[in-house]
mmCIF file with all atom_site columns, N, CA and C in Angstrom:
data_model
loop_
_atom_site.group_PDB
_atom_site.id
_atom_site.type_symbol
_atom_site.label_atom_id
_atom_site.label_alt_id
_atom_site.label_comp_id
_atom_site.label_asym_id
_atom_site.label_entity_id
_atom_site.label_seq_id
_atom_site.pdbx_PDB_ins_code
_atom_site.Cartn_x
_atom_site.Cartn_y
_atom_site.Cartn_z
_atom_site.occupancy
_atom_site.B_iso_or_equiv
_atom_site.pdbx_formal_charge
_atom_site.auth_seq_id
_atom_site.auth_comp_id
_atom_site.auth_asym_id
_atom_site.auth_atom_id
_atom_site.pdbx_PDB_model_num
ATOM 1   N N  . MET A 1 1  ? 19.410 21.331  -0.111 1.00 0.00 ? 25  MET A N  1
ATOM 2   C CA . MET A 1 1  ? 19.381 20.666  0.960  1.00 0.00 ? 25  MET A CA 1
ATOM 3   C C  . MET A 1 1  ? 19.872 19.232  0.758  1.00 0.00 ? 25  MET A C  1
ATOM 4   N N  . GLY A 1 2  ? 21.073 18.537  1.366  1.00 0.00 ? 26  GLY A N  1
ATOM 5   C CA . GLY A 1 2  ? 21.386 17.101  1.395  1.00 0.00 ? 26  GLY A CA 1
ATOM 6   C C  . GLY A 1 2  ? 20.516 16.180  2.193  1.00 0.00 ? 26  GLY A C  1
ATOM 7   N N  . VAL A 1 3  ? 20.756 14.855  1.542  1.00 0.00 ? 27  VAL A N  1
ATOM 8   C CA . VAL A 1 3  ? 19.982 14.088  2.187  1.00 0.00 ? 27  VAL A CA 1
ATOM 9   C C  . VAL A 1 3  ? 20.580 13.225  3.364  1.00 0.00 ? 27  VAL A C  1
ATOM 10  N N  . SER A 1 4  ? 20.177 13.288  4.643  1.00 0.00 ? 28  SER A N  1
ATOM 11  C CA . SER A 1 4  ? 20.497 12.694  5.489  1.00 0.00 ? 28  SER A CA 1
ATOM 12  C C  . SER A 1 4  ? 20.483 11.219  6.127  1.00 0.00 ? 28  SER A C  1
ATOM 13  N N  . GLU A 1 5  ? 20.901 10.353  6.170  1.00 0.00 ? 29  GLU A N  1
ATOM 14  C CA . GLU A 1 5  ? 20.952 9.106   6.621  1.00 0.00 ? 29  GLU A CA 1
ATOM 15  C C  . GLU A 1 5  ? 21.099 8.934   8.452  1.00 0.00 ? 29  GLU A C  1
ATOM 16  N N  . CYS A 1 6  ? 19.903 8.285   8.618  1.00 0.00 ? 30  CYS A N  1
ATOM 17  C CA . CYS A 1 6  ? 19.405 7.205   10.064 1.00 0.00 ? 30  CYS A CA 1
ATOM 18  C C  . CYS A 1 6  ? 19.434 5.995   9.756  1.00 0.00 ? 30  CYS A C  1
ATOM 19  N N  . LEU A 1 7  ? 20.280 5.409   10.854 1.00 0.00 ? 31  LEU A N  1
ATOM 20  C CA . LEU A 1 7  ? 20.270 3.802   10.996 1.00 0.00 ? 31  LEU A CA 1
ATOM 21  C C  . LEU A 1 7  ? 19.526 3.940   12.537 1.00 0.00 ? 31  LEU A C  1
ATOM 22  N N  . VAL A 1 8  ? 18.197 3.002   12.339 1.00 0.00 ? 32  VAL A N  1
ATOM 23  C CA . VAL A 1 8  ? 17.921 2.591   13.988 1.00 0.00 ? 32  VAL A CA 1
ATOM 24  C C  . VAL A 1 8  ? 17.594 1.139   14.391 1.00 0.00 ? 32  VAL A C  1
ATOM 25  N N  . TYR A 1 9  ? 18.076 0.837   15.346 1.00 0.00 ? 33  TYR A N  1
ATOM 26  C CA . TYR A 1 9  ? 18.535 -0.545  15.199 1.00 0.00 ? 33  TYR A CA 1
ATOM 27  C C  . TYR A 1 9  ? 17.539 -0.681  16.691 1.00 0.00 ? 33  TYR A C  1
ATOM 28  N N  . LEU A 1 10 ? 16.735 -1.829  17.305 1.00 0.00 ? 34  LEU A N  1
ATOM 29  C CA . LEU A 1 10 ? 16.340 -2.188  18.276 1.00 0.00 ? 34  LEU A CA 1
ATOM 30  C C  . LEU A 1 10 ? 16.449 -3.399  19.142 1.00 0.00 ? 34  LEU A C  1
ATOM 31  N N  . ALA A 1 11 ? 17.463 -3.575  19.795 1.00 0.00 ? 35  ALA A N  1
ATOM 32  C CA . ALA A 1 11 ? 17.961 -4.369  20.341 1.00 0.00 ? 35  ALA A CA 1
ATOM 33  C C  . ALA A 1 11 ? 17.406 -5.339  21.794 1.00 0.00 ? 35  ALA A C  1
ATOM 34  N N  . ASN A 1 12 ? 17.774 -6.486  22.007 1.00 0.00 ? 36  ASN A N  1
ATOM 35  C CA . ASN A 1 12 ? 17.443 -7.449  23.047 1.00 0.00 ? 36  ASN A CA 1
ATOM 36  C C  . ASN A 1 12 ? 18.710 -7.491  23.327 1.00 0.00 ? 36  ASN A C  1
ATOM 37  N N  . PHE A 1 13 ? 19.261 -7.511  24.611 1.00 0.00 ? 37  PHE A N  1
ATOM 38  C CA . PHE A 1 13 ? 20.329 -8.381  25.548 1.00 0.00 ? 37  PHE A CA 1
ATOM 39  C C  . PHE A 1 13 ? 20.286 -8.863  26.471 1.00 0.00 ? 37  PHE A C  1
ATOM 40  N N  . GLU A 1 14 ? 20.404 -10.134 26.519 1.00 0.00 ? 38  GLU A N  1
ATOM 41  C CA . GLU A 1 14 ? 20.282 -10.949 27.780 1.00 0.00 ? 38  GLU A CA 1
ATOM 42  C C  . GLU A 1 14 ? 21.419 -10.385 28.807 1.00 0.00 ? 38  GLU A C  1
ATOM 43  N N  . LYS A 1 15 ? 20.912 -10.425 30.448 1.00 0.00 ? 39  LYS A N  1
ATOM 44  C CA . LYS A 1 15 ? 22.189 -9.773  31.133 1.00 0.00 ? 39  LYS A CA 1
ATOM 45  C C  . LYS A 1 15 ? 23.513 -10.322 30.872 1.00 0.00 ? 39  LYS A C  1
ATOM 46  N N  . GLY A 1 16 ? 24.316 -9.574  30.741 1.00 0.00 ? 40  GLY A N  1
ATOM 47  C CA . GLY A 1 16 ? 25.762 -10.146 30.664 1.00 0.00 ? 40  GLY A CA 1
ATOM 48  C C  . GLY A 1 16 ? 26.085 -10.058 29.049 1.00 0.00 ? 40  GLY A C  1
ATOM 49  N N  . PHE A 1 17 ? 25.324 -9.887  28.289 1.00 0.00 ? 41  PHE A N  1
ATOM 50  C CA . PHE A 1 17 ? 25.801 -9.869  26.964 1.00 0.00 ? 41  PHE A CA 1
ATOM 51  C C  . PHE A 1 17 ? 26.211 -8.537  26.494 1.00 0.00 ? 41  PHE A C  1
ATOM 52  N N  . ALA A 1 18 ? 27.236 -8.486  25.470 1.00 0.00 ? 42  ALA A N  1
ATOM 53  C CA . ALA A 1 18 ? 28.198 -7.763  25.175 1.00 0.00 ? 42  ALA A CA 1
ATOM 54  C C  . ALA A 1 18 ? 28.351 -7.626  23.988 1.00 0.00 ? 42  ALA A C  1
ATOM 55  N N  . GLN A 1 19 ? 28.214 -6.774  23.256 1.00 0.00 ? 43  GLN A N  1
ATOM 56  C CA . GLN A 1 19 ? 28.572 -6.022  21.889 1.00 0.00 ? 43  GLN A CA 1
ATOM 57  C C  . GLN A 1 19 ? 29.205 -4.795  21.382 1.00 0.00 ? 43  GLN A C  1
ATOM 58  N N  . ASN A 1 20 ? 29.733 -5.180  20.328 1.00 0.00 ? 44  ASN A N  1
ATOM 59  C CA . ASN A 1 20 ? 30.891 -3.870  19.819 1.00 0.00 ? 44  ASN A CA 1
ATOM 60  C C  . ASN A 1 20 ? 29.697 -3.733  18.835 1.00 0.00 ? 44  ASN A C  1
ATOM 61  N N  . TYR A 1 21 ? 29.762 -2.019  18.527 1.00 0.00 ? 45  TYR A N  1
ATOM 62  C CA . TYR A 1 21 ? 29.333 -1.574  17.574 1.00 0.00 ? 45  TYR A CA 1
ATOM 63  C C  . TYR A 1 21 ? 29.928 -0.627  16.371 1.00 0.00 ? 45  TYR A C  1
ATOM 64  N N  . SER A 1 22 ? 30.139 -0.996  15.374 1.00 0.00 ? 46  SER A N  1
ATOM 65  C CA . SER A 1 22 ? 31.130 0.212   14.570 1.00 0.00 ? 46  SER A CA 1
ATOM 66  C C  . SER A 1 22 ? 30.433 0.688   13.731 1.00 0.00 ? 46  SER A C  1
ATOM 67  N N  . LEU A 1 23 ? 30.342 1.870   14.200 1.00 0.00 ? 47  LEU A N  1
ATOM 68  C CA . LEU A 1 23 ? 30.049 3.165   13.015 1.00 0.00 ? 47  LEU A CA 1
ATOM 69  C C  . LEU A 1 23 ? 29.663 3.014   11.498 1.00 0.00 ? 47  LEU A C  1
ATOM 70  N N  . HIS A 1 24 ? 28.774 2.805   10.530 1.00 0.00 ? 48  HIS A N  1
ATOM 71  C CA . HIS A 1 24 ? 28.929 3.102   9.315  1.00 0.00 ? 48  HIS A CA 1
ATOM 72  C C  . HIS A 1 24 ? 29.394 4.390   8.875  1.00 0.00 ? 48  HIS A C  1
ATOM 73  N N  . ASN A 1 25 ? 30.062 5.299   9.033  1.00 0.00 ? 49  ASN A N  1
ATOM 74  C CA . ASN A 1 25 ? 30.614 6.707   8.603  1.00 0.00 ? 49  ASN A CA 1
ATOM 75  C C  . ASN A 1 25 ? 31.099 7.236   9.919  1.00 0.00 ? 49  ASN A C  1
ATOM 76  N N  . GLU A 1 26 ? 31.903 7.660   9.632  1.00 0.00 ? 50  GLU A N  1
ATOM 77  C CA . GLU A 1 26 ? 33.278 8.288   10.872 1.00 0.00 ? 50  GLU A CA 1
ATOM 78  C C  . GLU A 1 26 ? 32.359 10.051  11.561 1.00 0.00 ? 50  GLU A C  1
ATOM 79  N N  . LYS A 1 27 ? 31.710 10.222  10.522 1.00 0.00 ? 51  LYS A N  1
ATOM 80  C CA . LYS A 1 27 ? 31.000 11.677  10.621 1.00 0.00 ? 51  LYS A CA 1
ATOM 81  C C  . LYS A 1 27 ? 29.574 11.368  11.447 1.00 0.00 ? 51  LYS A C  1
ATOM 82  N N  . ASN A 1 28 ? 29.639 10.458  11.574 1.00 0.00 ? 52  ASN A N  1
ATOM 83  C CA . ASN A 1 28 ? 28.226 10.033  12.638 1.00 0.00 ? 52  ASN A CA 1
ATOM 84  C C  . ASN A 1 28 ? 28.131 10.017  13.698 1.00 0.00 ? 52  ASN A C  1
ATOM 85  N N  . GLY A 1 29 ? 26.983 10.419  14.661 1.00 0.00 ? 53  GLY A N  1
ATOM 86  C CA . GLY A 1 29 ? 27.009 9.960   16.224 1.00 0.00 ? 53  GLY A CA 1
ATOM 87  C C  . GLY A 1 29 ? 26.199 8.865   16.426 1.00 0.00 ? 53  GLY A C  1
ATOM 88  N N  . VAL A 1 30 ? 26.081 8.477   17.335 1.00 0.00 ? 54  VAL A N  1
ATOM 89  C CA . VAL A 1 30 ? 25.123 7.409   17.879 1.00 0.00 ? 54  VAL A CA 1
ATOM 90  C C  . VAL A 1 30 ? 24.210 8.035   19.100 1.00 0.00 ? 54  VAL A C  1
ATOM 91  N N  . TYR A 1 31 ? 22.964 7.553   19.416 1.00 0.00 ? 55  TYR A N  1
ATOM 92  C CA . TYR A 1 31 ? 22.357 8.000   20.357 1.00 0.00 ? 55  TYR A CA 1
ATOM 93  C C  . TYR A 1 31 ? 21.617 6.751   20.837 1.00 0.00 ? 55  TYR A C  1
ATOM 94  N N  . ILE A 1 32 ? 21.713 6.525   22.187 1.00 0.00 ? 56  ILE A N  1
ATOM 95  C CA . ILE A 1 32 ? 21.178 5.011   22.744 1.00 0.00 ? 56  ILE A CA 1
ATOM 96  C C  . ILE A 1 32 ? 19.931 5.786   23.645 1.00 0.00 ? 56  ILE A C  1
ATOM 97  N N  . PHE A 1 33 ? 18.772 5.183   23.412 1.00 0.00 ? 57  PHE A N  1
ATOM 98  C CA . PHE A 1 33 ? 17.742 4.873   24.555 1.00 0.00 ? 57  PHE A CA 1
ATOM 99  C C  . PHE A 1 33 ? 17.126 3.707   25.057 1.00 0.00 ? 57  PHE A C  1
ATOM 100 N N  . VAL A 1 34 ? 16.768 3.387   26.542 1.00 0.00 ? 58  VAL A N  1
ATOM 101 C CA . VAL A 1 34 ? 16.951 2.263   26.916 1.00 0.00 ? 58  VAL A CA 1
ATOM 102 C C  . VAL A 1 34 ? 15.830 2.140   27.516 1.00 0.00 ? 58  VAL A C  1
ATOM 103 N N  . ILE A 1 35 ? 14.847 1.025   26.681 1.00 0.00 ? 59  ILE A N  1
ATOM 104 C CA . ILE A 1 35 ? 13.405 0.750   26.983 1.00 0.00 ? 59  ILE A CA 1
ATOM 105 C C  . ILE A 1 35 ? 13.287 0.300   28.260 1.00 0.00 ? 59  ILE A C  1
ATOM 106 N N  . LYS A 1 36 ? 13.708 -0.729  28.481 1.00 0.00 ? 60  LYS A N  1
ATOM 107 C CA . LYS A 1 36 ? 13.552 -1.382  29.726 1.00 0.00 ? 60  LYS A CA 1
ATOM 108 C C  . LYS A 1 36 ? 15.395 -2.021  29.943 1.00 0.00 ? 60  LYS A C  1
ATOM 109 N N  . GLY A 1 37 ? 14.986 -2.432  31.094 1.00 0.00 ? 61  GLY A N  1
ATOM 110 C CA . GLY A 1 37 ? 16.717 -2.990  31.829 1.00 0.00 ? 61  GLY A CA 1
ATOM 111 C C  . GLY A 1 37 ? 17.901 -1.570  31.682 1.00 0.00 ? 61  GLY A C  1
ATOM 112 N N  . SER A 1 38 ? 18.903 -2.170  31.495 1.00 0.00 ? 62  SER A N  1
ATOM 113 C CA . SER A 1 38 ? 19.909 -1.275  31.779 1.00 0.00 ? 62  SER A CA 1
ATOM 114 C C  . SER A 1 38 ? 21.078 -2.011  31.212 1.00 0.00 ? 62  SER A C  1
ATOM 115 N N  . VAL A 1 39 ? 22.114 -1.064  30.795 1.00 0.00 ? 63  VAL A N  1
ATOM 116 C CA . VAL A 1 39 ? 23.350 -1.137  29.486 1.00 0.00 ? 63  VAL A CA 1
ATOM 117 C C  . VAL A 1 39 ? 23.935 0.142   29.937 1.00 0.00 ? 63  VAL A C  1
ATOM 118 N N  . GLU A 1 40 ? 25.564 -0.620  30.016 1.00 0.00 ? 64  GLU A N  1
ATOM 119 C CA . GLU A 1 40 ? 26.508 0.539   30.274 1.00 0.00 ? 64  GLU A CA 1
ATOM 120 C C  . GLU A 1 40 ? 27.129 0.487   28.682 1.00 0.00 ? 64  GLU A C  1
ATOM 121 N N  . THR A 1 41 ? 27.663 1.639   28.259 1.00 0.00 ? 65  THR A N  1
ATOM 122 C CA . THR A 1 41 ? 28.672 1.873   27.389 1.00 0.00 ? 65  THR A CA 1
ATOM 123 C C  . THR A 1 41 ? 29.416 3.371   27.363 1.00 0.00 ? 65  THR A C  1
ATOM 124 N N  . ALA A 1 42 ? 30.378 3.463   26.980 1.00 0.00 ? 66  ALA A N  1
ATOM 125 C CA . ALA A 1 42 ? 31.186 4.633   27.108 1.00 0.00 ? 66  ALA A CA 1
ATOM 126 C C  . ALA A 1 42 ? 31.429 5.336   28.854 1.00 0.00 ? 66  ALA A C  1
ATOM 127 N N  . ASN A 1 43 ? 31.292 4.081   29.261 1.00 0.00 ? 67  ASN A N  1
ATOM 128 C CA . ASN A 1 43 ? 31.728 4.088   30.749 1.00 0.00 ? 67  ASN A CA 1
ATOM 129 C C  . ASN A 1 43 ? 30.424 4.952   31.305 1.00 0.00 ? 67  ASN A C  1
ATOM 130 N N  . THR A 1 44 ? 29.345 4.871   30.977 1.00 0.00 ? 68  THR A N  1
ATOM 131 C CA . THR A 1 44 ? 28.119 5.036   31.554 1.00 0.00 ? 68  THR A CA 1
ATOM 132 C C  . THR A 1 44 ? 27.247 4.246   31.569 1.00 0.00 ? 68  THR A C  1
ATOM 133 N N  . LEU A 1 45 ? 26.026 4.214   33.195 1.00 0.00 ? 69  LEU A N  1
ATOM 134 C CA . LEU A 1 45 ? 25.226 2.998   33.346 1.00 0.00 ? 69  LEU A CA 1
ATOM 135 C C  . LEU A 1 45 ? 24.115 3.808   32.643 1.00 0.00 ? 69  LEU A C  1
ATOM 136 N N  . LEU A 1 46 ? 23.326 3.380   32.130 1.00 0.00 ? 70  LEU A N  1
ATOM 137 C CA . LEU A 1 46 ? 22.036 3.486   31.446 1.00 0.00 ? 70  LEU A CA 1
ATOM 138 C C  . LEU A 1 46 ? 20.938 2.928   31.788 1.00 0.00 ? 70  LEU A C  1
ATOM 139 N N  . GLU A 1 47 ? 20.080 3.579   32.501 1.00 0.00 ? 71  GLU A N  1
ATOM 140 C CA . GLU A 1 47 ? 18.926 2.731   33.193 1.00 0.00 ? 71  GLU A CA 1
ATOM 141 C C  . GLU A 1 47 ? 17.744 3.246   32.090 1.00 0.00 ? 71  GLU A C  1
ATOM 142 N N  . GLU A 1 48 ? 16.292 2.466   32.400 1.00 0.00 ? 72  GLU A N  1
ATOM 143 C CA . GLU A 1 48 ? 15.087 2.329   31.946 1.00 0.00 ? 72  GLU A CA 1
ATOM 144 C C  . GLU A 1 48 ? 15.176 4.069   31.568 1.00 0.00 ? 72  GLU A C  1
ATOM 145 N N  . ARG A 1 49 ? 14.416 4.551   30.716 1.00 0.00 ? 73  ARG A N  1
ATOM 146 C CA . ARG A 1 49 ? 14.336 5.438   30.123 1.00 0.00 ? 73  ARG A CA 1
ATOM 147 C C  . ARG A 1 49 ? 15.628 6.715   30.197 1.00 0.00 ? 73  ARG A C  1
ATOM 148 N N  . ASP A 1 50 ? 16.622 6.423   30.249 1.00 0.00 ? 74  ASP A N  1
ATOM 149 C CA . ASP A 1 50 ? 18.055 6.945   29.832 1.00 0.00 ? 74  ASP A CA 1
ATOM 150 C C  . ASP A 1 50 ? 18.498 6.915   28.587 1.00 0.00 ? 74  ASP A C  1
ATOM 151 N N  . GLY A 1 51 ? 18.829 8.012   28.234 1.00 0.00 ? 75  GLY A N  1
ATOM 152 C CA . GLY A 1 51 ? 19.402 8.258   26.945 1.00 0.00 ? 75  GLY A CA 1
ATOM 153 C C  . GLY A 1 51 ? 20.843 9.066   26.656 1.00 0.00 ? 75  GLY A C  1
ATOM 154 N N  . LEU A 1 52 ? 21.808 8.558   25.555 1.00 0.00 ? 76  LEU A N  1
ATOM 155 C CA . LEU A 1 52 ? 22.799 9.194   25.631 1.00 0.00 ? 76  LEU A CA 1
ATOM 156 C C  . LEU A 1 52 ? 23.216 9.352   24.259 1.00 0.00 ? 76  LEU A C  1
ATOM 157 N N  . GLY A 1 53 ? 24.025 10.366  23.784 1.00 0.00 ? 77  GLY A N  1
ATOM 158 C CA . GLY A 1 53 ? 24.345 10.563  22.856 1.00 0.00 ? 77  GLY A CA 1
ATOM 159 C C  . GLY A 1 53 ? 26.072 10.766  22.462 1.00 0.00 ? 77  GLY A C  1
ATOM 160 N N  . ILE A 1 54 ? 26.289 10.236  21.847 1.00 0.00 ? 78  ILE A N  1
ATOM 161 C CA . ILE A 1 54 ? 28.048 10.263  21.778 1.00 0.00 ? 78  ILE A CA 1
ATOM 162 C C  . ILE A 1 54 ? 28.510 10.595  20.437 1.00 0.00 ? 78  ILE A C  1
ATOM 163 N N  . LEU A 1 55 ? 29.374 11.333  20.654 1.00 0.00 ? 79  LEU A N  1
ATOM 164 C CA . LEU A 1 55 ? 30.057 11.652  19.323 1.00 0.00 ? 79  LEU A CA 1
ATOM 165 C C  . LEU A 1 55 ? 31.512 11.504  19.118 1.00 0.00 ? 79  LEU A C  1
ATOM 166 N N  . GLU A 1 56 ? 32.303 11.484  17.604 1.00 0.00 ? 80  GLU A N  1
ATOM 167 C CA . GLU A 1 56 ? 33.127 11.449  17.900 1.00 0.00 ? 80  GLU A CA 1
ATOM 168 C C  . GLU A 1 56 ? 34.118 10.101  18.091 1.00 0.00 ? 80  GLU A C  1
ATOM 169 N N  . THR A 1 57 ? 33.493 8.931   17.662 1.00 0.00 ? 81  THR A N  1
ATOM 170 C CA . THR A 1 57 ? 33.807 7.666   17.894 1.00 0.00 ? 81  THR A CA 1
ATOM 171 C C  . THR A 1 57 ? 33.541 7.140   16.896 1.00 0.00 ? 81  THR A C  1
ATOM 172 N N  . ASP A 1 58 ? 34.252 5.656   16.723 1.00 0.00 ? 82  ASP A N  1
ATOM 173 C CA . ASP A 1 58 ? 34.097 5.086   15.607 1.00 0.00 ? 82  ASP A CA 1
ATOM 174 C C  . ASP A 1 58 ? 33.736 3.486   15.847 1.00 0.00 ? 82  ASP A C  1
ATOM 175 N N  . GLN A 1 59 ? 33.573 3.134   17.193 1.00 0.00 ? 83  GLN A N  1
ATOM 176 C CA . GLN A 1 59 ? 33.262 1.959   17.655 1.00 0.00 ? 83  GLN A CA 1
ATOM 177 C C  . GLN A 1 59 ? 32.683 2.193   19.061 1.00 0.00 ? 83  GLN A C  1
ATOM 178 N N  . LEU A 1 60 ? 31.656 1.429   19.993 1.00 0.00 ? 84  LEU A N  1
ATOM 179 C CA . LEU A 1 60 ? 31.931 1.718   20.753 1.00 0.00 ? 84  LEU A CA 1
ATOM 180 C C  . LEU A 1 60 ? 31.171 0.053   21.327 1.00 0.00 ? 84  LEU A C  1
ATOM 181 N N  . SER A 1 61 ? 31.409 -0.076  22.666 1.00 0.00 ? 85  SER A N  1
ATOM 182 C CA . SER A 1 61 ? 30.932 -1.287  23.122 1.00 0.00 ? 85  SER A CA 1
ATOM 183 C C  . SER A 1 61 ? 29.643 -0.900  24.296 1.00 0.00 ? 85  SER A C  1
ATOM 184 N N  . ILE A 1 62 ? 28.745 -2.260  23.634 1.00 0.00 ? 86  ILE A N  1
ATOM 185 C CA . ILE A 1 62 ? 27.392 -1.853  25.099 1.00 0.00 ? 86  ILE A CA 1
ATOM 186 C C  . ILE A 1 62 ? 27.504 -3.396  25.749 1.00 0.00 ? 86  ILE A C  1
ATOM 187 N N  . ARG A 1 63 ? 27.314 -3.190  27.005 1.00 0.00 ? 87  ARG A N  1
ATOM 188 C CA . ARG A 1 63 ? 27.284 -4.750  27.902 1.00 0.00 ? 87  ARG A CA 1
ATOM 189 C C  . ARG A 1 63 ? 25.624 -4.460  28.484 1.00 0.00 ? 87  ARG A C  1
ATOM 190 N N  . ALA A 1 64 ? 25.011 -5.538  28.594 1.00 0.00 ? 88  ALA A N  1
ATOM 191 C CA . ALA A 1 64 ? 23.582 -5.621  29.457 1.00 0.00 ? 88  ALA A CA 1
ATOM 192 C C  . ALA A 1 64 ? 23.923 -5.346  30.615 1.00 0.00 ? 88  ALA A C  1
ATOM 193 N N  . GLN A 1 65 ? 23.640 -4.939  31.518 1.00 0.00 ? 89  GLN A N  1
ATOM 194 C CA . GLN A 1 65 ? 23.850 -5.226  33.232 1.00 0.00 ? 89  GLN A CA 1
ATOM 195 C C  . GLN A 1 65 ? 22.605 -6.114  33.746 1.00 0.00 ? 89  GLN A C  1
ATOM 196 N N  . ASN A 1 66 ? 21.254 -6.018  33.089 1.00 0.00 ? 90  ASN A N  1
ATOM 197 C CA . ASN A 1 66 ? 20.121 -6.840  33.345 1.00 0.00 ? 90  ASN A CA 1
ATOM 198 C C  . ASN A 1 66 ? 19.623 -7.077  31.921 1.00 0.00 ? 90  ASN A C  1
ATOM 199 N N  . ASP A 1 67 ? 18.851 -7.629  31.601 1.00 0.00 ? 91  ASP A N  1
ATOM 200 C CA . ASP A 1 67 ? 17.851 -7.871  30.518 1.00 0.00 ? 91  ASP A CA 1
ATOM 201 C C  . ASP A 1 67 ? 17.315 -6.675  30.018 1.00 0.00 ? 91  ASP A C  1
ATOM 202 N N  . ALA A 1 68 ? 17.897 -6.281  28.715 1.00 0.00 ? 92  ALA A N  1
ATOM 203 C CA . ALA A 1 68 ? 17.682 -5.210  28.302 1.00 0.00 ? 92  ALA A CA 1
ATOM 204 C C  . ALA A 1 68 ? 17.269 -5.011  26.942 1.00 0.00 ? 92  ALA A C  1
ATOM 205 N N  . GLU A 1 69 ? 16.372 -3.853  26.365 1.00 0.00 ? 93  GLU A N  1
ATOM 206 C CA . GLU A 1 69 ? 15.897 -3.315  25.546 1.00 0.00 ? 93  GLU A CA 1
ATOM 207 C C  . GLU A 1 69 ? 15.754 -2.280  24.923 1.00 0.00 ? 93  GLU A C  1
ATOM 208 N N  . PHE A 1 70 ? 16.823 -1.814  24.313 1.00 0.00 ? 94  PHE A N  1
ATOM 209 C CA . PHE A 1 70 ? 16.855 -0.581  23.967 1.00 0.00 ? 94  PHE A CA 1
ATOM 210 C C  . PHE A 1 70 ? 16.975 -0.293  22.314 1.00 0.00 ? 94  PHE A C  1
ATOM 211 N N  . LEU A 1 71 ? 17.052 1.211   21.820 1.00 0.00 ? 95  LEU A N  1
ATOM 212 C CA . LEU A 1 71 ? 17.419 1.542   20.614 1.00 0.00 ? 95  LEU A CA 1
ATOM 213 C C  . LEU A 1 71 ? 18.583 1.760   20.483 1.00 0.00 ? 95  LEU A C  1
ATOM 214 N N  . LEU A 1 72 ? 19.104 2.171   19.442 1.00 0.00 ? 96  LEU A N  1
ATOM 215 C CA . LEU A 1 72 ? 20.278 2.657   18.974 1.00 0.00 ? 96  LEU A CA 1
ATOM 216 C C  . LEU A 1 72 ? 19.946 3.233   17.519 1.00 0.00 ? 96  LEU A C  1
ATOM 217 N N  . MET A 1 73 ? 20.701 4.710   17.638 1.00 0.00 ? 97  MET A N  1
ATOM 218 C CA . MET A 1 73 ? 20.504 5.607   16.280 1.00 0.00 ? 97  MET A CA 1
ATOM 219 C C  . MET A 1 73 ? 21.741 5.861   16.110 1.00 0.00 ? 97  MET A C  1
ATOM 220 N N  . GLU A 1 74 ? 22.029 5.524   14.811 1.00 0.00 ? 98  GLU A N  1
ATOM 221 C CA . GLU A 1 74 ? 23.171 6.052   14.394 1.00 0.00 ? 98  GLU A CA 1
ATOM 222 C C  . GLU A 1 74 ? 22.808 7.172   13.171 1.00 0.00 ? 98  GLU A C  1
ATOM 223 N N  . VAL A 1 75 ? 23.146 8.772   13.667 1.00 0.00 ? 99  VAL A N  1
ATOM 224 C CA . VAL A 1 75 ? 22.808 9.185   12.546 1.00 0.00 ? 99  VAL A CA 1
ATOM 225 C C  . VAL A 1 75 ? 23.788 10.239  12.203 1.00 0.00 ? 99  VAL A C  1
ATOM 226 N N  . SER A 1 76 ? 23.870 11.100  11.230 1.00 0.00 ? 100 SER A N  1
ATOM 227 C CA . SER A 1 76 ? 24.737 11.876  10.503 1.00 0.00 ? 100 SER A CA 1
ATOM 228 C C  . SER A 1 76 ? 24.728 13.362  11.391 1.00 0.00 ? 100 SER A C  1
ATOM 229 N N  . MET A 1 77 ? 26.075 14.010  11.528 1.00 0.00 ? 101 MET A N  1
ATOM 230 C CA . MET A 1 77 ? 26.413 14.874  12.410 1.00 0.00 ? 101 MET A CA 1
ATOM 231 C C  . MET A 1 77 ? 26.780 16.122  11.302 1.00 0.00 ? 101 MET A C  1
ATOM 232 N N  . THR A 1 78 ? 26.480 15.818  10.214 1.00 0.00 ? 102 THR A N  1
ATOM 233 C CA . THR A 1 78 ? 26.702 17.224  9.405  1.00 0.00 ? 102 THR A CA 1
ATOM 234 C C  . THR A 1 78 ? 25.505 17.648  8.696  1.00 0.00 ? 102 THR A C  1
ATOM 235 N N  . ILE A 1 79 ? 25.847 18.964  8.451  1.00 0.00 ? 103 ILE A N  1
ATOM 236 C CA . ILE A 1 79 ? 24.306 19.657  7.866  1.00 0.00 ? 103 ILE A CA 1
ATOM 237 C C  . ILE A 1 79 ? 24.610 19.466  6.146  1.00 0.00 ? 103 ILE A C  1
#
């Protein structure tokens, strides 16, 4: 059995703040879960308690629509 890596970030963005996130490995995916506020990423608006999984990308842009707190988890998509 191989070892899988998971990177977890807790982010707090003020309204209007935007940041690009570059994945550490092209075989990884990203899951975003909004704790409070709202963010937009991958042309999708995520509000409190929304989550989104994103595959087959090497970078994504995240913009806070309101003051926001969210988790970003980068996980291996290989077994």
